[in-house]
CSV table of C-alpha atoms in Angstrom, one decimal:
chain,number,residue,atom,x,y,z
P,1,MET,CA,127.9,125.5,155.7
P,2,LYS,CA,129.4,125.1,151.9
P,3,GLN,CA,131.4,122.2,153.1
P,4,VAL,CA,128.2,120.4,155.0
P,5,TYR,CA,126.0,121.1,152.0
P,6,ARG,CA,128.7,119.8,149.6
P,7,ARG,CA,128.9,116.8,151.6
P,8,TYR,CA,125.1,116.3,151.3
P,9,GLN,CA,125.0,116.8,147.5
P,10,ASN,CA,127.8,114.2,147.5
P,11,ALA,CA,125.5,111.7,149.6
P,12,ILE,CA,122.5,112.2,147.3
P,13,VAL,CA,124.7,111.6,144.1
P,14,PHE,CA,126.0,108.7,145.5
P,15,ALA,CA,122.5,107.3,146.4
P,16,MET,CA,121.7,108.0,143.0
P,17,ALA,CA,124.3,106.0,141.3
P,18,SER,CA,123.8,103.2,144.0
P,19,PHE,CA,120.1,102.8,143.2
P,20,ALA,CA,121.1,102.2,139.3
P,21,ILE,CA,123.1,99.3,140.1
P,22,VAL,CA,120.5,98.1,142.7
P,23,TYR,CA,117.8,98.1,140.1
P,24,MET,CA,120.0,96.3,138.0
P,25,VAL,CA,120.2,93.8,140.7
P,26,VAL,CA,116.4,93.7,141.4
P,27,SER,CA,116.2,93.0,137.5
P,28,LEU,CA,118.5,90.0,137.7
P,29,VAL,CA,117.1,88.5,140.8
P,30,THR,CA,113.3,88.9,139.6
P,31,ASN,CA,113.7,87.8,136.1
P,32,GLY,CA,116.4,85.3,136.7
P,33,SER,CA,116.4,83.5,139.8
P,34,LYS,CA,116.6,80.4,138.4
P,35,GLY,CA,119.7,81.5,136.5
P,36,THR,CA,117.9,82.7,133.2
P,37,SER,CA,116.1,86.1,132.6
P,38,GLN,CA,113.1,86.7,130.4
P,39,PHE,CA,115.5,87.7,127.8
P,40,PRO,CA,117.4,84.6,127.0
P,41,TRP,CA,119.7,85.2,124.4
P,42,LEU,CA,123.3,86.0,125.5
P,43,GLY,CA,125.4,82.8,125.9
P,44,THR,CA,128.5,83.2,128.2
P,45,GLY,CA,130.2,80.9,125.7
P,46,VAL,CA,132.2,79.5,129.0
P,47,ASP,CA,131.4,76.0,128.1
P,48,MET,CA,131.2,76.3,124.3
P,49,ILE,CA,127.9,74.7,124.0
P,50,SER,CA,127.2,73.8,120.8
P,51,ASP,CA,123.4,75.0,120.8
P,52,SER,CA,122.4,77.4,118.1
P,53,THR,CA,121.6,80.4,120.4
P,54,PHE,CA,122.8,83.2,122.1
P,55,ARG,CA,121.4,84.5,125.3
P,56,ILE,CA,121.7,87.8,127.1
P,57,ASN,CA,121.1,88.1,131.1
P,58,TYR,CA,121.4,91.0,133.2
P,59,ILE,CA,124.6,91.4,134.8
P,60,SER,CA,125.6,89.8,138.3
P,61,SER,CA,128.5,92.3,138.5
P,62,TYR,CA,127.2,94.0,141.4
P,63,LYS,CA,126.3,90.8,143.2
P,64,ASP,CA,130.3,89.9,142.3
P,65,ALA,CA,131.6,93.0,143.8
P,66,THR,CA,129.7,92.3,147.2
P,67,ARG,CA,130.8,88.7,147.3
P,68,MET,CA,134.9,90.1,146.7
P,69,LYS,CA,134.0,92.8,149.6
P,70,ALA,CA,134.9,95.5,146.8
P,71,LEU,CA,131.3,97.3,147.6
P,72,PRO,CA,132.7,99.6,150.2
P,73,ASP,CA,135.0,100.7,147.7
P,74,LEU,CA,132.4,101.5,145.0
P,75,GLY,CA,131.8,105.2,144.1
P,76,ARG,CA,134.5,105.8,146.9
P,77,GLY,CA,136.5,109.5,145.3
P,78,TYR,CA,134.8,109.3,142.1
P,79,ILE,CA,131.6,111.3,142.7
P,80,GLY,CA,131.7,114.3,140.2
P,81,ASP,CA,131.4,117.2,142.7
P,82,SER,CA,131.1,119.6,139.7
P,83,VAL,CA,128.3,118.0,137.7
P,84,PRO,CA,125.0,120.3,138.2
P,85,GLN,CA,121.9,118.7,139.1
P,86,ARG,CA,120.3,120.1,136.0
P,87,ASP,CA,122.6,117.8,134.0
P,88,TRP,CA,121.6,114.7,136.1
P,89,GLN,CA,117.9,115.5,135.4
P,90,LYS,CA,118.3,115.8,131.4
P,91,GLY,CA,120.4,112.8,131.4
P,92,ASP,CA,117.5,110.9,133.1
P,93,GLU,CA,114.9,111.8,130.5
P,94,ASN,CA,117.8,111.0,127.7
P,95,LEU,CA,118.6,107.5,129.8
P,96,LYS,CA,114.7,106.4,129.4
P,97,LYS,CA,114.6,107.0,125.8
P,98,LEU,CA,118.0,105.4,125.4
P,99,GLU,CA,116.7,102.1,127.7
P,100,ALA,CA,113.1,102.0,125.8
P,101,GLY,CA,115.0,101.8,122.4
P,102,LEU,CA,117.2,99.0,123.9
P,103,ALA,CA,114.4,97.4,125.4
P,104,ALA,CA,112.8,97.0,121.9
P,105,ALA,CA,116.1,95.8,120.3
P,106,ARG,CA,116.0,92.9,123.1
P,107,ALA,CA,112.3,92.1,122.1
P,108,LEU,CA,112.9,92.1,118.3
P,109,ILE,CA,116.1,89.7,119.1
P,110,GLY,CA,113.9,87.4,121.3
P,111,GLU,CA,111.3,87.3,118.3
P,112,ALA,CA,114.2,86.1,115.9
P,113,ILE,CA,115.4,83.6,118.2
P,114,LYS,CA,112.0,82.1,118.7
P,115,ASN,CA,111.2,82.0,115.0
P,116,LEU,CA,113.0,78.9,114.7
P,117,ASN,CA,112.0,78.6,110.9
P,118,HIS,CA,112.8,82.2,109.6
P,119,THR,CA,112.2,81.0,106.1
P,120,THR,CA,112.5,84.5,104.8
P,121,PRO,CA,115.9,85.7,105.6
P,122,LEU,CA,116.7,89.6,106.3
P,123,LYS,CA,117.5,92.0,103.7
P,124,ASP,CA,121.0,92.9,103.4
P,125,ALA,CA,123.0,94.1,100.4
P,126,ASP,CA,126.5,92.8,101.5
P,127,TYR,CA,125.9,89.7,103.5
P,128,ILE,CA,123.6,87.4,105.0
P,129,PRO,CA,124.9,85.5,107.9
P,130,LYS,CA,124.1,81.4,107.4
P,131,GLY,CA,125.4,78.3,108.0
P,132,ASP,CA,126.7,76.0,110.8
P,133,ILE,CA,129.5,78.6,112.0
P,134,TYR,CA,126.7,80.4,113.6
P,135,ARG,CA,125.0,79.3,116.9
P,136,ASN,CA,122.0,81.3,115.4
P,137,ALA,CA,122.6,82.9,112.4
P,138,TYR,CA,119.3,84.7,111.9
P,139,ALA,CA,119.2,86.1,115.2
P,140,PHE,CA,122.7,87.3,115.0
P,141,HIS,CA,121.9,89.0,111.7
P,142,ARG,CA,118.8,90.6,113.4
P,143,SER,CA,121.3,91.6,115.9
P,144,TYR,CA,123.7,93.2,114.1
P,145,LEU,CA,121.3,95.2,112.0
P,146,LEU,CA,119.8,96.7,114.8
P,147,MET,CA,123.3,97.7,116.1
P,148,GLU,CA,124.2,99.4,113.0
P,149,LYS,CA,120.8,101.1,113.0
P,150,MET,CA,121.1,102.2,116.7
P,151,PHE,CA,124.4,101.8,118.7
P,152,LYS,CA,126.1,105.0,119.5
P,153,ILE,CA,129.4,105.2,121.4
P,154,TYR,CA,130.8,108.3,123.1
P,155,VAL,CA,134.6,108.3,123.2
P,156,TYR,CA,136.0,110.3,125.9
P,157,GLU,CA,138.1,113.2,124.3
P,158,GLU,CA,140.3,113.7,127.6
P,159,GLY,CA,143.6,112.4,127.8
P,160,GLU,CA,147.0,112.9,125.5
P,161,LEU,CA,148.9,111.3,123.1
P,162,PRO,CA,150.8,108.7,123.4
P,163,ILE,CA,149.2,107.2,126.3
P,164,PHE,CA,145.5,107.7,125.0
P,165,HIS,CA,143.6,108.0,121.6
P,166,ASN,CA,146.6,105.7,120.6
P,167,GLY,CA,148.4,102.5,120.3
P,168,PRO,CA,150.5,100.3,118.8
P,169,CYS,CA,149.4,99.3,114.7
P,170,LYS,CA,151.7,96.4,114.4
P,171,ASN,CA,152.9,93.6,116.4
P,172,ILE,CA,150.8,91.1,118.8
P,173,TYR,CA,148.7,93.9,120.5
P,174,SER,CA,148.3,95.3,117.1
P,175,MET,CA,144.0,94.9,117.4
P,176,GLU,CA,144.4,97.4,120.8
P,177,GLY,CA,145.8,100.2,118.1
P,178,LEU,CA,143.8,99.5,115.5
P,179,PHE,CA,140.5,99.7,117.3
P,180,LEU,CA,141.7,102.9,119.3
P,181,SER,CA,142.7,104.2,115.8
P,182,PHE,CA,139.4,102.9,114.5
P,183,MET,CA,137.2,104.8,116.9
P,184,GLU,CA,138.9,107.8,116.4
P,185,THR,CA,138.0,107.9,113.0
P,186,ASP,CA,134.8,106.4,113.3
P,187,THR,CA,131.6,108.4,111.9
P,188,LYS,CA,128.9,105.6,112.1
P,189,PHE,CA,128.7,104.3,115.7
P,190,ARG,CA,130.8,107.2,117.4
P,191,THR,CA,128.5,110.3,118.9
P,192,ARG,CA,129.9,113.5,119.9
P,193,GLU,CA,126.9,114.2,121.8
P,194,PRO,CA,127.3,112.0,125.2
P,195,GLU,CA,123.6,112.2,126.2
P,196,ASN,CA,123.4,109.9,122.9
P,197,ALA,CA,125.4,107.5,123.8
P,198,HIS,CA,124.3,103.9,125.0
P,199,VAL,CA,128.3,103.5,125.9
P,200,TYR,CA,131.0,105.5,126.9
P,201,PHE,CA,134.7,104.1,125.6
P,202,LEU,CA,137.6,105.0,128.1
P,203,PRO,CA,140.5,105.6,125.1
P,204,PHE,CA,143.6,104.3,127.0
P,205,SER,CA,146.1,102.1,125.7
P,206,VAL,CA,147.8,99.9,128.7
P,207,VAL,CA,150.7,98.8,125.8
P,208,MET,CA,151.5,102.5,125.5
P,209,ILE,CA,151.3,102.9,129.4
P,210,VAL,CA,153.7,100.1,129.8
P,211,GLU,CA,155.8,101.4,127.0
P,212,TYR,CA,156.0,104.8,128.1
P,213,LEU,CA,156.1,104.9,131.9
P,214,PHE,CA,156.7,101.6,133.0
P,215,HIS,CA,160.9,101.1,134.1
P,216,PRO,CA,162.2,98.1,133.2
P,217,ILE,CA,164.5,98.2,136.0
P,218,ILE,CA,162.0,99.5,138.6
P,219,ARG,CA,159.4,97.6,137.6
P,220,ASP,CA,156.8,99.4,139.3
P,221,LYS,CA,153.3,98.5,138.4
P,222,ALA,CA,151.7,101.7,140.3
P,223,VAL,CA,152.2,103.3,136.6
P,224,LEU,CA,148.8,101.6,135.9
P,225,GLU,CA,147.1,102.4,139.2
P,226,ARG,CA,148.1,106.2,138.8
P,227,THR,CA,147.0,106.5,135.1
P,228,VAL,CA,144.1,104.8,135.4
P,229,VAL,CA,142.7,105.7,138.6
P,230,ASP,CA,143.3,109.4,137.7
P,231,TYR,CA,141.5,109.2,134.3
P,232,VAL,CA,138.4,107.7,135.9
P,233,ARG,CA,138.6,110.4,138.2
P,234,ILE,CA,138.9,113.0,135.6
P,235,ILE,CA,135.8,112.0,133.8
P,236,SER,CA,133.7,110.9,136.6
P,237,ASN,CA,134.2,114.8,137.9
P,238,ARG,CA,133.8,116.3,134.5
P,239,TYR,CA,130.3,114.3,133.4
P,240,PRO,CA,127.5,112.3,135.0
P,241,TYR,CA,127.6,109.2,133.1
P,242,TRP,CA,130.1,107.0,135.1
P,243,ASN,CA,128.4,108.0,138.1
P,244,ARG,CA,124.7,107.2,137.0
P,245,SER,CA,125.7,103.5,136.6
P,246,LEU,CA,129.2,103.1,138.2
P,247,GLY,CA,130.5,102.4,135.0
P,248,ALA,CA,128.2,99.7,133.9
P,249,ASP,CA,127.8,101.3,130.5
P,250,HIS,CA,131.5,102.3,130.1
P,251,VAL,CA,133.8,100.2,128.0
P,252,MET,CA,137.7,99.7,128.0
P,253,LEU,CA,139.4,97.4,125.3
P,254,SER,CA,143.1,96.0,126.0
P,255,CYS,CA,145.2,93.0,124.2
P,256,HIS,CA,148.4,93.8,126.8
P,257,ASP,CA,148.7,90.6,129.2
P,258,TRP,CA,148.3,93.3,131.7
P,259,GLY,CA,144.8,94.5,130.4
P,260,PRO,CA,142.9,92.7,133.3
P,261,ARG,CA,145.3,94.1,136.0
P,262,ALA,CA,144.8,97.6,134.4
P,263,THR,CA,141.2,97.6,135.6
P,264,TRP,CA,141.5,96.0,139.1
P,265,TYR,CA,142.9,99.4,140.6
P,266,VAL,CA,139.2,100.9,139.9
P,267,LYS,CA,136.7,98.4,141.6
P,268,GLN,CA,133.7,99.6,139.3
P,269,LEU,CA,136.0,99.2,136.3
P,270,TYR,CA,137.0,95.6,137.1
P,271,PHE,CA,133.7,94.4,138.7
P,272,VAL,CA,130.9,96.1,137.1
P,273,ALA,CA,132.2,98.0,133.3
P,274,ILE,CA,132.4,96.1,130.1
P,275,ARG,CA,135.9,95.0,129.7
P,276,VAL,CA,136.8,94.0,126.1
P,277,LEU,CA,140.3,91.8,126.2
P,278,CYS,CA,142.2,89.3,124.4
P,279,ASN,CA,143.4,87.8,127.8
P,280,ALA,CA,139.7,86.4,128.4
P,281,ASN,CA,140.8,84.2,131.5
P,282,THR,CA,137.8,83.1,133.8
P,283,SER,CA,140.2,81.7,136.0
P,284,GLU,CA,141.2,85.6,136.4
P,285,HIS,CA,137.8,86.7,136.8
P,286,PHE,CA,137.0,87.3,133.3
P,287,ASN,CA,132.9,87.6,133.3
P,288,PRO,CA,131.5,86.9,129.7
P,289,LYS,CA,128.1,88.3,130.9
P,290,LYS,CA,129.5,92.0,131.2
P,291,ASP,CA,133.2,91.3,129.4
P,292,ALA,CA,134.2,90.5,125.7
P,293,SER,CA,136.5,88.3,124.3
P,294,PHE,CA,138.3,89.5,121.1
P,295,PRO,CA,141.1,88.0,119.0
P,296,GLU,CA,145.0,88.6,119.2
P,297,ILE,CA,146.1,89.3,115.6
P,298,ASN,CA,150.1,89.8,115.2
P,299,LEU,CA,150.6,91.9,112.3
P,300,GLU,CA,154.3,91.7,112.1
P,301,THR,CA,154.8,95.0,109.9
P,302,GLY,CA,151.6,96.7,110.2
P,303,GLU,CA,150.4,95.2,107.1
P,304,ILE,CA,146.9,94.3,106.4
P,305,THR,CA,146.7,93.0,103.1
P,306,GLY,CA,148.0,89.6,101.6
P,307,LEU,CA,146.8,87.6,104.8
P,308,ILE,CA,144.4,85.4,103.4
P,309,GLY,CA,144.8,81.7,101.7
P,310,GLY,CA,146.3,78.6,101.8
P,311,LEU,CA,146.5,75.4,99.7
P,312,HIS,CA,143.8,73.1,98.4
P,313,PRO,CA,142.9,70.4,100.8
P,314,SER,CA,144.2,67.9,98.5
P,315,LYS,CA,147.9,69.7,98.6
P,316,ARG,CA,148.1,69.6,102.1
P,317,THR,CA,150.9,67.4,103.2
P,318,ILE,CA,151.2,67.8,106.7
P,319,LEU,CA,148.8,66.8,109.0
P,320,ALA,CA,149.0,69.1,111.7
P,321,PHE,CA,151.9,71.9,112.4
P,322,PHE,CA,152.9,74.1,115.7
P,323,ALA,CA,156.0,76.2,116.1
P,324,GLY,CA,156.8,78.3,119.1
P,325,ARG,CA,158.9,79.0,122.4
P,326,MET,CA,158.4,77.1,125.5
P,327,HIS,CA,156.4,78.9,128.1
P,328,GLY,CA,152.9,78.5,129.8
P,329,ARG,CA,151.9,75.4,131.4
P,330,ILE,CA,150.3,73.3,128.1
P,331,ARG,CA,153.6,73.9,125.6
P,332,PRO,CA,156.1,72.0,127.9
P,333,PHE,CA,153.3,69.0,127.9
P,334,LEU,CA,153.1,69.6,124.0
P,335,PHE,CA,156.7,69.6,123.6
P,336,GLU,CA,157.3,66.5,125.7
P,337,HIS,CA,154.9,64.5,123.6
P,338,TRP,CA,155.5,65.2,119.9
P,339,LYS,CA,158.7,67.7,119.6
P,340,GLY,CA,160.5,66.1,116.8
P,341,LYS,CA,158.7,62.7,116.9
P,342,ASP,CA,156.5,62.3,114.2
P,343,ARG,CA,156.7,62.9,110.5
P,344,ASP,CA,153.1,64.0,110.2
P,345,LEU,CA,152.6,66.3,113.4
P,346,LEU,CA,155.4,68.3,113.3
P,347,VAL,CA,156.0,70.4,116.6
P,348,TYR,CA,159.1,72.7,116.6
P,349,GLU,CA,160.4,75.2,119.5
P,350,LYS,CA,162.6,76.9,116.6
P,351,LEU,CA,161.5,76.6,113.4
P,352,PRO,CA,164.4,75.6,111.2
P,353,GLU,CA,165.5,78.4,108.9
P,354,GLU,CA,165.0,76.4,105.6
P,355,LEU,CA,161.2,76.5,106.2
P,356,SER,CA,158.8,79.3,106.5
P,357,TYR,CA,156.4,79.8,109.2
P,358,HIS,CA,153.8,80.9,107.4
P,359,ASP,CA,154.1,78.4,104.5
P,360,MET,CA,154.2,75.8,107.0
P,361,LEU,CA,150.4,77.0,108.0
P,362,LYS,CA,149.0,76.9,104.3
P,363,LYS,CA,150.5,73.6,103.9
P,364,SER,CA,149.0,71.9,106.9
P,365,LYS,CA,145.6,70.4,107.4
P,366,TYR,CA,145.6,71.4,111.2
P,367,CYS,CA,147.3,74.3,112.8
P,368,ILE,CA,148.0,73.8,116.5
P,369,CYS,CA,147.1,76.4,119.3
P,370,PRO,CA,148.0,75.7,122.1
P,371,SER,CA,148.0,78.7,125.0
P,372,GLY,CA,151.2,80.2,126.5
P,373,HIS,CA,151.6,82.5,129.6
P,374,GLU,CA,148.4,83.9,128.8
P,375,VAL,CA,145.2,82.0,127.3
P,376,ALA,CA,145.0,83.9,124.2
P,377,SER,CA,147.0,82.9,121.0
P,378,PRO,CA,147.6,84.7,117.6
P,379,ARG,CA,148.0,81.4,116.2
P,380,ILE,CA,144.1,81.2,116.3
P,381,VAL,CA,143.7,83.7,113.8
P,382,GLU,CA,147.0,82.8,111.8
P,383,ALA,CA,145.1,79.6,111.4
P,384,ILE,CA,142.1,81.1,109.9
P,385,TYR,CA,143.9,83.1,107.7
P,386,ALA,CA,146.0,80.2,106.3
P,387,ASP,CA,142.7,78.3,105.6
P,388,CYS,CA,143.6,76.1,108.2
P,389,VAL,CA,141.7,74.1,110.8
P,390,PRO,CA,142.6,75.4,114.2
P,391,VAL,CA,143.6,73.1,117.1
P,392,LEU,CA,142.6,74.8,120.3
P,393,ILE,CA,144.2,73.9,123.3
P,394,SER,CA,143.7,75.9,126.5
P,395,GLN,CA,141.9,76.0,130.0
P,396,HIS,CA,139.7,78.6,131.0
P,397,TYR,CA,139.5,80.6,127.7
P,398,VAL,CA,136.7,82.5,126.3
P,399,LEU,CA,137.0,82.0,122.8
P,400,PRO,CA,136.4,85.4,120.6
P,401,PHE,CA,132.9,86.3,119.6
P,402,SER,CA,131.7,82.9,120.9
P,403,ASP,CA,128.2,84.5,121.7
P,404,VAL,CA,127.8,84.4,118.0
P,405,LEU,CA,130.2,81.7,116.6
P,406,ASN,CA,129.8,78.1,116.9
P,407,TRP,CA,133.9,77.4,117.2
P,408,ASP,CA,132.8,73.9,117.3
P,409,SER,CA,131.7,73.6,113.6
P,410,PHE,CA,135.3,75.1,112.3
P,411,SER,CA,137.9,74.0,114.8
P,412,VAL,CA,138.9,71.0,117.2
P,413,GLN,CA,139.2,71.6,120.7
P,414,VAL,CA,141.4,69.2,122.7
P,415,SER,CA,142.2,68.9,126.5
P,416,VAL,CA,145.4,69.3,127.7
P,417,SER,CA,145.1,65.5,128.9
P,418,GLU,CA,144.4,64.3,125.4
P,419,ILE,CA,147.7,65.9,124.1
P,420,PRO,CA,149.3,62.5,124.0
P,421,LYS,CA,146.4,61.3,122.1
P,422,LEU,CA,146.6,64.3,119.6
P,423,LYS,CA,147.6,62.4,116.3
P,424,GLU,CA,145.1,59.5,117.1
P,425,ILE,CA,142.1,62.4,117.6
P,426,LEU,CA,143.2,64.1,114.3
P,427,MET,CA,143.7,60.8,112.2
P,428,GLY,CA,140.2,59.9,113.5
P,429,VAL,CA,138.2,62.8,111.8
P,430,PRO,CA,136.9,61.6,108.7
P,431,GLU,CA,138.3,63.4,105.4
P,432,GLU,CA,134.7,64.8,104.5
P,433,GLN,CA,134.0,66.0,108.0
P,434,TYR,CA,137.7,67.6,107.8
P,435,ARG,CA,136.6,69.1,104.3
P,436,ARG,CA,133.5,70.7,106.0
P,437,MET,CA,135.4,72.5,108.7
P,438,GLN,CA,137.8,73.9,106.3
P,439,GLU,CA,135.3,75.2,104.3
P,440,ARG,CA,133.6,76.9,107.4
P,441,VAL,CA,137.3,78.3,108.4
P,442,LYS,CA,137.1,80.3,105.1
P,443,GLN,CA,133.5,81.3,105.6
P,444,VAL,CA,134.4,82.5,109.0
P,445,GLN,CA,137.5,84.4,107.8
P,446,ARG,CA,135.3,87.8,107.2
P,447,HIS,CA,134.9,88.2,110.9
P,448,PHE,CA,138.7,88.1,111.9
P,449,VAL,CA,140.2,90.2,108.8
P,450,VAL,CA,141.2,93.7,109.3
P,451,ASN,CA,140.3,96.3,107.1
P,452,ASN,CA,141.1,99.8,106.9
P,453,PRO,CA,138.8,101.5,106.5
P,454,PRO,CA,136.7,99.0,108.4
P,455,LYS,CA,134.2,97.1,106.4
P,456,ARG,CA,130.9,95.6,107.7
P,457,TYR,CA,131.3,92.1,109.6
P,458,ASP,CA,134.7,92.7,109.7
P,459,VAL,CA,136.7,92.1,112.9
P,460,PHE,CA,136.3,95.9,114.2
P,461,HIS,CA,132.4,95.7,113.5
P,462,MET,CA,132.5,92.1,115.5
P,463,ILE,CA,134.4,93.8,118.3
P,464,ILE,CA,131.4,96.6,118.6
P,465,HIS,CA,129.1,93.7,118.3
P,466,SER,CA,130.2,92.2,121.3
P,467,ILE,CA,129.9,95.6,123.2
P,468,TRP,CA,126.5,96.1,121.9
P,469,LEU,CA,125.5,92.4,123.3
P,470,ARG,CA,126.9,93.4,126.8
P,471,ARG,CA,125.1,96.8,126.6
P,472,LEU,CA,121.9,95.1,125.9
P,473,ASN,CA,123.0,92.9,128.9
P,474,VAL,CA,122.5,96.1,131.2
P,475,GLN,CA,119.4,97.8,132.3
P,476,ILE,CA,120.1,101.3,134.1
């Protein structure tokens, strides 16, 4: 009899979880049947449209899951038998309050977007966003201030070091470890009361899973599956929040190349949850409406000071510079046309020992940033730090913070087919336009700099803002 009751209880819980997703789909269909919703302010950033706004639409992840035939797996094995019904009822009341607050935030941001004049800037003691580096500076500022006032993140406390609550704070994956570290000690956005949270953070590190569990000879990638699946099973049985939305208000973050792969083993995590990834590749099912791109920053020694600055534009004697290994599909084409073939456009597969990589960045007007095996490249942030205008050569890449930042204003984007004309393109940029772009690079630095402890508008806060926008994109 107890087994029958338990099955009945499971069926009810699963139905409630399914209803949450169905409700989101209904919102999408009724408000966005023509491709836009009634809250138009989160831009996907895929096509890098250079208008001055960012848009929010309700998520379509459930629809994507159905198309990918993943729907039958949703919820299977992750319904929390131990979650009492009274906790669900209490959670429903808290959820209504949270959703009411988010609805008010959407309305305020919508008003900010419609107010095209916004002659009176919002008050801010530290910084007032303005200028062409933003798609809509006023709307971003309104959204950012609302985030600071409202947004709460619950970090699941389950999991032990070194796999959970921990990550590398130096090398190419440094941002994964730094974000985990900052969230552990954060007092502004982190809440210890899960019923008051807008999103729930899964604090596992893909880098650490690979480092400690992946055998370099056996190369069994199933360690990712075992770790992530077991963790979701634990938190979904101890708390009602995963089952309530099938993960739509849950977030994971990874800068490892296998970050997207780690989420595949739990279909809700892959299709529904918020994934914050360096490897933001739309050809690999990165969905900008629910997933967020964040920058890859290579802190070689872990040191975060003394990284900013370069020569004045008048003293930059190198037109463009790149040094990096041959891998991926884009770099071979770049080397074929430009490696060792021009005095002004310097392309190296191996930098000569007498030259300093960072000095070369600081001496160059443009820094070439081609994708390698993965779409993300630390050279983008290295260029920004060196006051060097990035030259972006990639495919299917959603640039970091492109909901907010207008990358066209401070970078040059070149298609792969245009690589043979690279020097012609850069020489064709008027000096005045280059100077403006270089000044904007210096302005945008504040959004990519790492501070310890974090400071307002820096890279940590921009990542949080990207998560905030995606949570606004969900109505549970």
